[in-house]
Coordinates of C-alpha atoms and ligand atoms in Angstrom, one line a residue:
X22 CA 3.2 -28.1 13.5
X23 CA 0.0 -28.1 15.8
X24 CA -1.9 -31.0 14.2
X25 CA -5.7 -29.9 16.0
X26 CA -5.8 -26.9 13.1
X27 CA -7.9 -27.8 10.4
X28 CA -6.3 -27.6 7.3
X29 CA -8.3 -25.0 5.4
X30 CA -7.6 -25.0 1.0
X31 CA -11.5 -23.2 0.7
X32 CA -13.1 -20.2 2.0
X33 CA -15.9 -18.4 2.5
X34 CA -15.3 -14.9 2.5
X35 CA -16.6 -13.6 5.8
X36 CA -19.6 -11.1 5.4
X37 CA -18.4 -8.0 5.0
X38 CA -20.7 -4.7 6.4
X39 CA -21.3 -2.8 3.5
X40 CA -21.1 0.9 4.6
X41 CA -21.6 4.1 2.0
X42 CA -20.0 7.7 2.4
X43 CA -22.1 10.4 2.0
X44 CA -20.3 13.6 0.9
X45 CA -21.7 17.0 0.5
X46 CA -19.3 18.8 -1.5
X47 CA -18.2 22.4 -2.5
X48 CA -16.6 23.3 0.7
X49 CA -12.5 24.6 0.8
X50 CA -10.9 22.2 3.7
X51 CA -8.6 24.3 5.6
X52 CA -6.5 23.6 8.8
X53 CA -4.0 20.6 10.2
X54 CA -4.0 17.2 9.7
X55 CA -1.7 14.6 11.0
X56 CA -0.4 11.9 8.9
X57 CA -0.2 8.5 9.7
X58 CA 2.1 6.1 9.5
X59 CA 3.0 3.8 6.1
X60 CA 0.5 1.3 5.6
X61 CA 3.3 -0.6 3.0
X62 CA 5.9 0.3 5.3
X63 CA 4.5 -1.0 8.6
X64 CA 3.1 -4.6 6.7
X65 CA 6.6 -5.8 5.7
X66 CA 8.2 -4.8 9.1
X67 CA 5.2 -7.3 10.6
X68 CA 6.6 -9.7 8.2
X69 CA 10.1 -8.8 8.9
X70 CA 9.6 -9.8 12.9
X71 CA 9.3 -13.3 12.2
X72 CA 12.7 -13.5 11.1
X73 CA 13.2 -13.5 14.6
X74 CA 12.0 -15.3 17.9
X75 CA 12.6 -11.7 20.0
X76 CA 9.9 -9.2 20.3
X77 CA 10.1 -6.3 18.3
X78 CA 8.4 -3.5 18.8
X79 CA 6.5 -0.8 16.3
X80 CA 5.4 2.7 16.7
X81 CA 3.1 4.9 14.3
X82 CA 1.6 1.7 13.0
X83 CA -1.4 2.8 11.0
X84 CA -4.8 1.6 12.5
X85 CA -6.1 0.3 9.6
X86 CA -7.9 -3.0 7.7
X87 CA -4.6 -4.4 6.3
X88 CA -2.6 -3.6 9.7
X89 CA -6.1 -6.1 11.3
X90 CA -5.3 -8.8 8.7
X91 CA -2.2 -8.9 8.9
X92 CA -1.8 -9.3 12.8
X93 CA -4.5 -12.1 12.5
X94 CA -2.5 -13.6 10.0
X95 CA 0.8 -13.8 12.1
X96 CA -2.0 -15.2 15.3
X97 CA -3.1 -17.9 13.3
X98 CA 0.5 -18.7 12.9
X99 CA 1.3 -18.8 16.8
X100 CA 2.8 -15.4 16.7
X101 CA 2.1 -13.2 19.4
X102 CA 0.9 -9.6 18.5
X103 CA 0.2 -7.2 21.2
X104 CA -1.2 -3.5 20.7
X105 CA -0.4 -1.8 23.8
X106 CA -1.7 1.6 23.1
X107 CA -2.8 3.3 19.6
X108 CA -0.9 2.9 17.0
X109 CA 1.7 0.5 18.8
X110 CA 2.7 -2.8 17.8
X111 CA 4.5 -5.4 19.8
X112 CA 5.3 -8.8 17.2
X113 CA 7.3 -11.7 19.2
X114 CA 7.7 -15.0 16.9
X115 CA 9.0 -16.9 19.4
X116 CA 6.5 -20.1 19.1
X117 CA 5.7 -20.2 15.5
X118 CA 4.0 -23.4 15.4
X119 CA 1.3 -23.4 12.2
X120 CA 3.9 -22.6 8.8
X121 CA 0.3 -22.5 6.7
X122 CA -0.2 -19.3 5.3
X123 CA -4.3 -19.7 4.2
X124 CA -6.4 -18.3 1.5
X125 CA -8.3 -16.7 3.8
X126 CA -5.7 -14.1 4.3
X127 CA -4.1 -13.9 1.1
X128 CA -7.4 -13.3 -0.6
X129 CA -7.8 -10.2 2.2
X130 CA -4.4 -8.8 1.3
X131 CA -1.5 -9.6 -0.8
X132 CA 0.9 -8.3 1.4
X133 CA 0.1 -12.1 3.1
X134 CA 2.6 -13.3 1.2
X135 CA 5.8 -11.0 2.7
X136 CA 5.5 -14.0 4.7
X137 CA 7.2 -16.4 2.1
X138 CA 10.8 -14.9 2.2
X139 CA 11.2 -14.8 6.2
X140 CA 9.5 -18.0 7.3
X141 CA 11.0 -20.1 4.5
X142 CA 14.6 -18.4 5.5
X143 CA 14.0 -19.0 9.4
X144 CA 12.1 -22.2 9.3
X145 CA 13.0 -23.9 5.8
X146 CA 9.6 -24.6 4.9
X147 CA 6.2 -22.5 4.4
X148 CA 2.8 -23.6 2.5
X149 CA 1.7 -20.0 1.4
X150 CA -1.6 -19.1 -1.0
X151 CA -1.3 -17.3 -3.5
X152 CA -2.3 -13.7 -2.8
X153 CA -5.9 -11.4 -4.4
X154 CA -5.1 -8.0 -3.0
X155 CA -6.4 -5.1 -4.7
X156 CA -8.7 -5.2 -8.2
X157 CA -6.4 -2.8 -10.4
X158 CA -5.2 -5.9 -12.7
X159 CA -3.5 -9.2 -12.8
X160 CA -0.7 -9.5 -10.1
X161 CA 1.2 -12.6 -10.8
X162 CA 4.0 -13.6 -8.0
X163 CA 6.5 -14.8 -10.4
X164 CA 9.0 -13.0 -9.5
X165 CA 9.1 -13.8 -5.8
X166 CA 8.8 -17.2 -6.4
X167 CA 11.6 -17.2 -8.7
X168 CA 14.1 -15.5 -6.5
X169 CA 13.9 -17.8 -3.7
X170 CA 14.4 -20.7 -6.1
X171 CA 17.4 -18.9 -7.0
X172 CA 18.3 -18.4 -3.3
X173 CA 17.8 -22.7 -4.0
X174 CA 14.2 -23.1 -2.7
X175 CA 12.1 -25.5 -4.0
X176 CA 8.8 -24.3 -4.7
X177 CA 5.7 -26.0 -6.3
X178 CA 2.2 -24.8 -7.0
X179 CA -0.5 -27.1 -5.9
X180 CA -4.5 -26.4 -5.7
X181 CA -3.6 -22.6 -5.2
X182 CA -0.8 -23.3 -3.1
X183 CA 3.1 -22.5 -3.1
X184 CA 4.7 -25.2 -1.5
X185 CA 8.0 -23.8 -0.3
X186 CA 11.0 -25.9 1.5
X187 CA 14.9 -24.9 1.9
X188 CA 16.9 -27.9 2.3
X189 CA 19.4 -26.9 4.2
X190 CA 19.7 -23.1 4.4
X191 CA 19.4 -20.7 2.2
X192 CA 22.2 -20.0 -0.2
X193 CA 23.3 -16.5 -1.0
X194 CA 23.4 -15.5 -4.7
X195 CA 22.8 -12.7 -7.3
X196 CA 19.0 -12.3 -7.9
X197 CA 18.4 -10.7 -11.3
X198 CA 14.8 -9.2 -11.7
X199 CA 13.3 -8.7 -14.9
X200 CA 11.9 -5.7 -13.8
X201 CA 11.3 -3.7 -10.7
X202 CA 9.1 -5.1 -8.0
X203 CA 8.4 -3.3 -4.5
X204 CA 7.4 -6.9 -2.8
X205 CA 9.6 -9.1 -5.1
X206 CA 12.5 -7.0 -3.8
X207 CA 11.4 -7.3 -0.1
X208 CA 10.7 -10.9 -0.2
X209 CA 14.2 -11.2 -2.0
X210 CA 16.0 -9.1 1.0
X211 CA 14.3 -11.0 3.8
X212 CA 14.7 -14.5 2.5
X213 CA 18.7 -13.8 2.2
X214 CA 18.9 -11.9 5.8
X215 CA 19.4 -15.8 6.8
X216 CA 20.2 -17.0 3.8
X217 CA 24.7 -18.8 3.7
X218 CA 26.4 -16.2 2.1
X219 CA 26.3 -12.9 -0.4
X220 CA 23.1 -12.4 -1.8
X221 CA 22.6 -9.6 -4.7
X222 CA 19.6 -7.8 -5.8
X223 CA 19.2 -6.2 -8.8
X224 CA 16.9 -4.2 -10.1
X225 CA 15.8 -3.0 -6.5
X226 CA 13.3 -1.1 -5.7
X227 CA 13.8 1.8 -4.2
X228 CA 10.6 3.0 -2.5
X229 CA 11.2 4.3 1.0
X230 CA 9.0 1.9 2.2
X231 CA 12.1 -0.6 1.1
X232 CA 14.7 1.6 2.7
X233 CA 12.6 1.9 6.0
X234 CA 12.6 -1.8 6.1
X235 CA 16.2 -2.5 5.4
X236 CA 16.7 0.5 8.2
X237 CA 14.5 -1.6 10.6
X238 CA 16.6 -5.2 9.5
X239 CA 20.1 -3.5 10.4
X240 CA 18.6 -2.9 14.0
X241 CA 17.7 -6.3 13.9
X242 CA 21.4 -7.4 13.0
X243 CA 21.1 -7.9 9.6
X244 CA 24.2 -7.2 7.1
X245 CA 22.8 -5.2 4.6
X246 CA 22.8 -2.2 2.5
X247 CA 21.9 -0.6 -1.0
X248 CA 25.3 0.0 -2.7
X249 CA 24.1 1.6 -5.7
X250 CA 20.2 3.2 -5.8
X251 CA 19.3 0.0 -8.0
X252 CA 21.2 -2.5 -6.0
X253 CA 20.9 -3.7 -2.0
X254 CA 23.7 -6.6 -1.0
X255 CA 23.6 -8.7 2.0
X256 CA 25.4 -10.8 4.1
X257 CA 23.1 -13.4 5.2
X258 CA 23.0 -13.7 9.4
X259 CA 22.8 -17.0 11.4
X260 CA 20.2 -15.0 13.5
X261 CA 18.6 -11.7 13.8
X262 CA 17.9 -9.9 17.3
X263 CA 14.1 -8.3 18.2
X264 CA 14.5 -4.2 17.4
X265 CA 12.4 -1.1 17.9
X266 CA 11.1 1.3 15.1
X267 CA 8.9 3.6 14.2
X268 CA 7.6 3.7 11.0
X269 CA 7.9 6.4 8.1
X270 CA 5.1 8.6 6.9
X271 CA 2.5 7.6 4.7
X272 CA 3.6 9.8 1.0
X273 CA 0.4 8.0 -0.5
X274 CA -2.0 9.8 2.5
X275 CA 0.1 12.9 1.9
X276 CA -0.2 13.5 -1.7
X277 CA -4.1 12.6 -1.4
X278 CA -4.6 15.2 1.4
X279 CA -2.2 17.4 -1.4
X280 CA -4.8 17.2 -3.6
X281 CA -7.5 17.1 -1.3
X282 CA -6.4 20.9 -0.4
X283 CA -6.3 21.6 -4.3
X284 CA -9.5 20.3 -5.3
X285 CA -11.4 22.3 -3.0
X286 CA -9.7 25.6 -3.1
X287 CA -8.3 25.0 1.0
X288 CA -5.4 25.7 3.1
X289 CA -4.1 22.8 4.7
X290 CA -1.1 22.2 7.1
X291 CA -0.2 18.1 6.6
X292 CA 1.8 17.0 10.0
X293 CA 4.9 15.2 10.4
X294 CA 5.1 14.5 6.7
X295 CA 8.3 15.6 4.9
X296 CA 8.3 16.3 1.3
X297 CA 11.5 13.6 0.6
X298 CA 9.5 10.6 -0.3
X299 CA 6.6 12.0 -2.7
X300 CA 9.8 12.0 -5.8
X301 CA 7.8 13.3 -9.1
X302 CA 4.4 13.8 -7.5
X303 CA 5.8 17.3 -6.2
X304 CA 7.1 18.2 -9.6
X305 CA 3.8 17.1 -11.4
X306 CA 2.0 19.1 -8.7
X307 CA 4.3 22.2 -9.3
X308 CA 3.6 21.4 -12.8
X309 CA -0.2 22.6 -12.4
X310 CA 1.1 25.6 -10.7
X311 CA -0.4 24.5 -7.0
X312 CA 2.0 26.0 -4.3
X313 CA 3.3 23.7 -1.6
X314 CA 5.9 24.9 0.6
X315 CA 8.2 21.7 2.7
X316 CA 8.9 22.0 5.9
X317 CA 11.1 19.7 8.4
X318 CA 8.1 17.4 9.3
X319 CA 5.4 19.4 7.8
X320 CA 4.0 20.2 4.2
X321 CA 1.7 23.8 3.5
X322 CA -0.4 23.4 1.1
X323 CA -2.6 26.6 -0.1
X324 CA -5.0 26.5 -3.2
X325 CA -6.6 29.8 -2.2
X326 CA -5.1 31.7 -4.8
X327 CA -5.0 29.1 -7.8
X328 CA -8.4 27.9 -6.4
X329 CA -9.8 25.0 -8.5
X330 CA -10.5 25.4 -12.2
X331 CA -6.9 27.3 -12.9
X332 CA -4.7 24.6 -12.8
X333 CA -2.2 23.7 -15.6
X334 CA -2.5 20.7 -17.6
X335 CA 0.1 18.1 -17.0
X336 CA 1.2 14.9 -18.8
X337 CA 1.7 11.9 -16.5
X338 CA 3.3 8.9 -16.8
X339 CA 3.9 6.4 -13.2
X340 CA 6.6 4.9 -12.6
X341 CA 8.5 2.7 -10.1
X342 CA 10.5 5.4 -7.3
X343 CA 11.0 8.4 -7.7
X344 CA 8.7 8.1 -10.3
X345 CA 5.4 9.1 -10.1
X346 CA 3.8 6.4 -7.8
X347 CA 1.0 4.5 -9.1
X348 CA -1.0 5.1 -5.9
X349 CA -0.9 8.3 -6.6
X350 CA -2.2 8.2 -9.9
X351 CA -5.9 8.2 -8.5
X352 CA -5.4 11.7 -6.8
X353 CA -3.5 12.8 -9.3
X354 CA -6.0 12.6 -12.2
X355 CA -8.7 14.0 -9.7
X356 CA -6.3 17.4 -9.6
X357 CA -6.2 17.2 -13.6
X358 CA -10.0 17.6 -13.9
X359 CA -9.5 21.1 -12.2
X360 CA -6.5 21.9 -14.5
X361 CA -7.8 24.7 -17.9
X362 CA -6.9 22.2 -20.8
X363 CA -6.5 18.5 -21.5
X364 CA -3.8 16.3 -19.8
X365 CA -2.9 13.0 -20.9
X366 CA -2.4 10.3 -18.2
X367 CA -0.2 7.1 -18.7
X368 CA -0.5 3.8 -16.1
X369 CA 2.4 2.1 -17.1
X370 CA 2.5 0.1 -13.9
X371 CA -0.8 -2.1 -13.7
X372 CA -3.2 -2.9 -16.1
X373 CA -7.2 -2.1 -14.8
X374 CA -5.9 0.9 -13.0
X375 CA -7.0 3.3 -14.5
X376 CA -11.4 1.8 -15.1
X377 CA -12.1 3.8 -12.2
X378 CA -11.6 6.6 -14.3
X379 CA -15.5 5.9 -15.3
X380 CA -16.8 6.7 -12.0
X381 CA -14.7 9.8 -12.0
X382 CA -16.5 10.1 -15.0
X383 CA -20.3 9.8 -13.7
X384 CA -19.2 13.0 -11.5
X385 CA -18.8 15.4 -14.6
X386 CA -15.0 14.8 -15.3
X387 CA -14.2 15.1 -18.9
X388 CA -12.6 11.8 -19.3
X389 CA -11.7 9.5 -22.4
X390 CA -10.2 6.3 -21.6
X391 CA -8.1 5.1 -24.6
X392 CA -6.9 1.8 -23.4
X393 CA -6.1 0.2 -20.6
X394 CA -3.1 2.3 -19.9
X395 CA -4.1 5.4 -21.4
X396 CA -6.3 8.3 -20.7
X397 CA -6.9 11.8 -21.4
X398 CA -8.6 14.3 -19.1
X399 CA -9.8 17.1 -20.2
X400 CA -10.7 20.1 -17.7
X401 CA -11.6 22.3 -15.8
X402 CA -14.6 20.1 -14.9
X403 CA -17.5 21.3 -12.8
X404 CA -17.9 18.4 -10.4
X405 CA -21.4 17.0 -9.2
X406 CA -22.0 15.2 -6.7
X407 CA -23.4 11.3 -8.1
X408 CA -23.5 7.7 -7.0
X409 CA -20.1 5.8 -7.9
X410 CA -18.6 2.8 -6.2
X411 CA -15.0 2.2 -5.3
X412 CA -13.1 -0.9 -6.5
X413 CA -10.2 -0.9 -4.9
X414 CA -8.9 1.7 -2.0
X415 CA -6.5 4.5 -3.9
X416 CA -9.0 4.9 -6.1
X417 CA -11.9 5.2 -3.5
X418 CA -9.8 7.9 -1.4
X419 CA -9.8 9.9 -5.1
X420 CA -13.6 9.7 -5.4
X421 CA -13.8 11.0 -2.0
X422 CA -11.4 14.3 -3.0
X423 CA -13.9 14.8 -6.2
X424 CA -16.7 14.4 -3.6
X425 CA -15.3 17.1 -1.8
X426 CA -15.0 19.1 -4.4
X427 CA -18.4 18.5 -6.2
X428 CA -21.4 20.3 -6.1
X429 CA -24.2 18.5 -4.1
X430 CA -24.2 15.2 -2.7
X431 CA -22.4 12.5 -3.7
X432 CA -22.5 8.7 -2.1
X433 CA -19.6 6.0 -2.8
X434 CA -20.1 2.6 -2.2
X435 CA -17.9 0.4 -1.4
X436 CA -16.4 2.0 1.8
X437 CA -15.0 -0.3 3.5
X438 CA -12.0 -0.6 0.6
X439 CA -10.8 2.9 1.9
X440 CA -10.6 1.5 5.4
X441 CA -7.5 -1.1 4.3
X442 CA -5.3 1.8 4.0
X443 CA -6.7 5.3 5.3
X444 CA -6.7 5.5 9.4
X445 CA -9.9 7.3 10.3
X446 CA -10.4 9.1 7.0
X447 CA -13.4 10.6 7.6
X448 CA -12.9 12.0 11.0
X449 CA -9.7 13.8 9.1
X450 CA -11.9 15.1 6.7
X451 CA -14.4 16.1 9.2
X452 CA -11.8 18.3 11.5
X453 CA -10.4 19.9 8.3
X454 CA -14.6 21.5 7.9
X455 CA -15.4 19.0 5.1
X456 CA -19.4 17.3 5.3
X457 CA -18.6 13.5 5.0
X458 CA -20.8 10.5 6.8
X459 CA -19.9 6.8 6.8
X460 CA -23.2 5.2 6.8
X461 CA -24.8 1.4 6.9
X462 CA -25.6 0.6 2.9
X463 CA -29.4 1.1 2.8
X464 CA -29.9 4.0 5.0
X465 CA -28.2 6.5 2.4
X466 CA -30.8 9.0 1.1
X467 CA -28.8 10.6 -1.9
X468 CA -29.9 14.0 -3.0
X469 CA -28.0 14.1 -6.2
Ligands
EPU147 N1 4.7 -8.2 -11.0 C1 4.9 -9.4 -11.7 N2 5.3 -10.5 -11.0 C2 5.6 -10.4 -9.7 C3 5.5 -9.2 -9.0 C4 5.0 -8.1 -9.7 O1 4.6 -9.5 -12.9 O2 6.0 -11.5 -9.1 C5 4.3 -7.0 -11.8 C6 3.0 -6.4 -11.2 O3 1.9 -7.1 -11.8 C7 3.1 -5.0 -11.6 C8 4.6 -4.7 -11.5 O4 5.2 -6.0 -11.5 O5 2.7 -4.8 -12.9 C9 5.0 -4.0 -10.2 O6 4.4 -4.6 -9.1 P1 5.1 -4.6 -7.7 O7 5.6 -6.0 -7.4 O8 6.1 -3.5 -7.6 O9 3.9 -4.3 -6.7 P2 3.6 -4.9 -5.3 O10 4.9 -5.0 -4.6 O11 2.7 -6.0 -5.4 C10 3.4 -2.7 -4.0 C11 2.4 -2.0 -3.2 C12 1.3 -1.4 -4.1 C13 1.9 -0.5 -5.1 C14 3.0 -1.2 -5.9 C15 3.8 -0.4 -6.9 C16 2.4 -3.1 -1.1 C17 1.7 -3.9 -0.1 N3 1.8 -2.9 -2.2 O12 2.8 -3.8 -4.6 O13 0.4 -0.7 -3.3 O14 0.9 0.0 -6.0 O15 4.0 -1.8 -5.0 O16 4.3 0.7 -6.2 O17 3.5 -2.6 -0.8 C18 -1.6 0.1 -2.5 O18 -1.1 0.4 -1.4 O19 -2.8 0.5 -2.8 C19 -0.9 -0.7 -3.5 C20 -1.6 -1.4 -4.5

């Protein structure tokens, strides 16, 4: 370990610029957008390079916030990270030297700690914080921590710290979830990549974002597969090789420029994004009688003949894949407002994820909030534009879709959440006719 680093446990947050959108709404978007690459995908295939001390290199990486953390993350560690050209990634791990994972990026992103699994499995030890990430509810990391003591890590939790070693190597074994966890499952499949032995994982998760990283570990060397849709085994590798990949479509982007055509009445063609990973959102969606047609790499959308306001009312409950993703339960309730009657709306996946239903509120939506995992929403609402804030960045992209589709002006602070996971939102929102401005905070003059 370089000893000249200072060994950080505090931080200040850095100052963040505090920027506004400005959206004049009432507008139908029409035309092509392309979508971008996973933002969950592409984080744990960052992690996944450090498995090895080869370079591997990434294509359609979204240029976003979390893709910026993330590669300063692995720098602090020694890793190299190149970006050769837009949305290319090239991670080499060959000179780890710093196994400190700080608070200072785990408090910017929990994805940070995707990096427990693979450093502990390639260089038996790690000290790792434990992650903040997004405000939608208490996100323990139980679960991951668990498994690698099962994979016989010891772990302990000091001043906000995991202290992780593996004496020895890893030891392949059956990890038993209680329940199913998208990160918890890719920590789990990492760690054993280099773990001695059979490692198997059940309940696993089975968001493509999973599958695209176990597609990107075979090319890497690694022995493993999902042998049932709720079970991936492994056969843990003395070393993995550096591998190319390109990473999957965003199906969170999709389904909000989905709705984005809804809400608004528009015609939009969405680029290279297949229907196969949006699971129950295209059934809820079909449910409210919006037509979208799936292509081979492309999805139609047209809302011209529904047109906001004539919707169906839907019931929805999220669930792990192919549920009804919880990041698309934002969107989702922003198409309900439009829908002629009153759906009811279950968040059975985090607690606090549904509180930014208030905001939604502030813009004219007829919304009750029943608990913290229940809500009703009664339509169709006429939107108006208003001032709301965004707490964390699914549910900021929704208030943007009900800014489209409001009347007047609306402004939403807090933009720079939407910037983690959306690669130049507002310039797709622009090219598809709709009136959006990022401004400083301060020099917003709101109409509404
Ligand atoms: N949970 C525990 N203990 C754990 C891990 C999870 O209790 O150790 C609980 C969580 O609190 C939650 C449930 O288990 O109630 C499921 O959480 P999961 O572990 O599946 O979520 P995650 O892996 O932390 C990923 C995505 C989230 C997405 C969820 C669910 C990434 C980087 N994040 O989080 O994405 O909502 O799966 O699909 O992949 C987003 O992109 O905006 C986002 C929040």
């Amino acid at each position: 370990m370089a000893d000249a680093k200072p060994f950080q446990w505090e931080v200040t947050p850095e100052p963040i610029t505090k920027e506004v959108f400005r959206i004049e709404g009432g507008r139908p978007l029409n035309g092509t957008v392309p979508i971008s690459g996973s933002k969950n995908a592409a984080l744990k295939l960052f992690a996944a390079a450090t498995l090895t001390g080869e370079r591997c290199r990434f294509t359609n990486v979204p240029e976003i916030e979390d893709v910026r953390v993330m590669t300063e993350t692995l720098q602090d560690l020694g890793v190299v990270v190149d970006h050769p050209a837009p949305n290319v990634y090239e991670v080499a791990s060959g000179d780890v030297e710093w196994l400190f994972v700080p608070l200072e990026a785990a408090a910017k992103m929990r994805a940070s700690f995707m990096l427990l699994g693979p450093l502990l499995a390639r260089f038996g030890r790690v000290i790792i914080s434990n992650p903040g990430g997004d405000r939608i509810g208490r996100r323990p990391v139980d679960l991951h921590v668990d498994a690698m003591r099962t994979l016989g890590a010891e772990i302990s939790y000091r001043n906000g710290y995991y202290f992780a070693t593996a004496p020895g190597r890893l030891r392949g074994t059956e990890i038993r979830f209680p329940f199913v966890s998208v990160m918890g499952t890719e920590n789990a499949i990492l760690a054993a990549t280099l773990a001695d032995g059979h490692t198997v994982i059940r309940p696993a998760a089975q968001e493509p974002e999973v599958d695209d990283l176990i597609a990107f570990i075979q090319k890497m060397g690694a022995e493993v597969q999902r042998t049932y849709p709720d079970t991936i085994e492994i056969n843990g590798k003395r070393r993995l090789r550096g591998a190319d990949h390109r990473v999957i479509p965003d199906r969170i982007e999709t389904g909000t420029f989905i709705v984005a055509a809804a809400v608004t009445g528009g015609k939009l063609r969405l680029e290279g994004a297949p229907c196969d990973h949006l699971g129950r959102f295209l059934d809820v969606v079909a449910s409210t009688g919006l037509s979208v047609s799936c292509g081979k790499d492309s999805i139609d959308v047209d809302a011209t003949d529904v047109g906001p306001g004539a919707f169906r009312p839907t019931d929805v409950t999220t669930a792990p894949y192919p549920g009804l993703a919880t990041d698309l339960q934002p969107p989702t309730c922003v198409l309900l407002t439009q829908a002629n009657g009153t759906s009811r709306v279950h968040e059975a996946i985090f607690e606090d994820r549904l509180e930014w239903l208030g905001e939604l509120r502030r813009m004219g939506a007829g919304i009750t909030l029943l608990d913290d995992h229940h809500a009703t929403i009664t339509g169709p609402a006429r939107l108006r534009g208003a001032e709301v804030e965004i707490g964390d960045l699914r549910a900021g992209a929704s208030l943007i879709l009900a800014a489209l589709a409001a009347e007047g002006v609306t402004t939403i602070h807090g933009a720079h959440h939407v910037h983690r996971g959306y690669e130049n939102i507002e310039r797709k929102f622009l090219d598809l006719g709709a009136r959006i401005e990022r401004l400083a905070e301060g020099n917003d003059s709101t109409n509404s």
